[in-house]
Coordinates of C-alpha atoms in Angstrom, one line a residue:
M7 CA 3.2 -2.3 -37.6
S8 CA 2.1 -3.0 -34.1
F9 CA 4.4 -4.3 -31.4
Y10 CA 3.2 -6.3 -28.5
C11 CA 5.4 -6.2 -25.4
M12 CA 5.0 -9.4 -23.2
P13 CA 4.3 -8.6 -19.6
S14 CA 7.0 -9.6 -17.2
L15 CA 6.5 -12.4 -14.6
L16 CA 6.8 -9.7 -11.9
S17 CA 4.1 -7.5 -13.3
L18 CA 1.8 -10.5 -13.8
S19 CA 2.4 -11.6 -10.2
L20 CA 1.8 -8.1 -8.8
D21 CA -1.4 -7.9 -10.9
T22 CA -2.7 -11.2 -9.4
L23 CA -1.6 -10.4 -5.8
T24 CA -3.4 -7.0 -6.0
K25 CA -6.7 -8.0 -7.5
P26 CA -9.6 -7.1 -5.2
S27 CA -10.8 -10.7 -5.5
S28 CA -7.5 -12.2 -4.2
C29 CA -7.6 -12.9 -0.5
F30 CA -3.9 -13.3 0.4
P31 CA -3.2 -12.3 4.1
L32 CA -0.9 -9.4 4.1
T33 CA 1.3 -11.1 6.8
E34 CA 2.6 -13.3 4.2
F35 CA 4.3 -10.4 2.5
T36 CA 6.8 -9.8 5.4
T37 CA 9.5 -12.1 3.9
L38 CA 9.4 -10.3 0.5
P39 CA 12.3 -8.4 -0.5
P40 CA 11.9 -4.5 -0.7
N41 CA 11.8 -4.3 -4.4
L42 CA 8.6 -6.4 -4.3
K43 CA 7.1 -4.7 -1.3
D44 CA 7.2 -1.3 -2.9
P45 CA 4.7 -1.8 -5.8
L46 CA 2.5 -3.8 -3.5
R47 CA 2.5 -1.1 -0.9
Q48 CA 1.5 1.6 -3.4
V49 CA -1.5 -0.4 -4.6
F50 CA -2.7 -1.4 -1.2
L51 CA -2.3 2.1 0.2
K52 CA -4.8 3.3 -2.4
R53 CA -7.2 0.8 -0.7
G54 CA -6.7 2.2 2.9
L55 CA -4.4 -0.1 4.7
S56 CA -4.4 0.0 8.5
G57 CA -1.3 0.0 10.8
P58 CA -0.6 -3.6 11.2
Q59 CA -1.2 -4.3 7.4
L60 CA 1.1 -1.5 6.5
R61 CA 3.8 -2.6 8.9
T62 CA 4.3 -5.8 6.8
L63 CA 5.0 -3.8 3.6
L64 CA 7.4 -1.3 5.1
H65 CA 11.2 -1.6 5.2
P66 CA 13.9 0.9 6.3
R67 CA 14.7 2.0 2.8
V68 CA 11.3 3.6 2.1
T69 CA 11.8 7.1 1.0
E70 CA 8.2 8.1 0.1
L71 CA 4.9 7.3 1.6
D72 CA 1.5 8.4 0.5
L73 CA -1.1 7.9 3.2
S74 CA -3.7 10.1 1.7
D75 CA -6.2 7.3 1.1
S76 CA -5.8 5.7 4.5
L77 CA -7.3 6.6 7.7
V78 CA -4.4 8.2 9.8
T79 CA -4.4 6.6 13.2
A80 CA -1.8 6.3 15.9
E81 CA -1.4 2.7 15.0
L82 CA -0.6 3.7 11.4
L83 CA 1.8 6.4 12.4
S84 CA 3.7 3.9 14.7
A85 CA 4.1 1.6 11.7
V86 CA 5.8 4.4 9.8
K87 CA 8.5 4.7 12.5
S88 CA 10.5 1.8 10.9
C89 CA 11.1 4.0 7.9
T90 CA 14.4 5.5 8.8
N91 CA 15.1 7.0 5.3
L92 CA 11.6 8.5 4.9
R93 CA 11.9 11.9 3.1
K94 CA 8.3 12.5 1.9
L95 CA 5.1 11.8 3.7
N96 CA 1.8 12.6 2.3
L97 CA -1.0 12.8 4.9
N98 CA -3.5 14.9 3.0
T99 CA -6.8 13.2 3.1
S100 CA -9.4 14.0 0.5
F101 CA -12.8 15.2 1.5
S102 CA -14.5 12.4 -0.4
Y103 CA -12.5 9.8 1.5
L104 CA -13.4 11.3 4.9
K105 CA -17.1 11.1 3.8
K106 CA -16.7 7.4 2.9
V107 CA -15.1 6.6 6.2
Q108 CA -17.8 8.5 8.0
A109 CA -20.5 6.6 6.2
K110 CA -18.9 3.2 7.0
T111 CA -18.7 4.0 10.7
Q112 CA -22.3 5.2 10.8
A113 CA -23.4 2.0 9.0
T114 CA -21.8 -0.2 11.7

């Protein structure tokens, strides 16, 4: 016997918004409530958000932030200042990510 679980409207919407082919400006997400910003932030951080982009997805109730796939800059760290309840911050950048960033900067 197989069971099929219908995806929720929330999960379908998040999937649509986070597709690489979608071109929604992140500034549109500033008005979203925190419970919608959290899953979006997790996906977009894996793609290497910059400071202004991350600022739109942060709110004071953020307790964990994983910046390991983002290039840590002063601008990015200043965006984190708004997280007054931050308890865990991951800044570990993988060697492969650093190589990718280095290759990108050399190509331009």
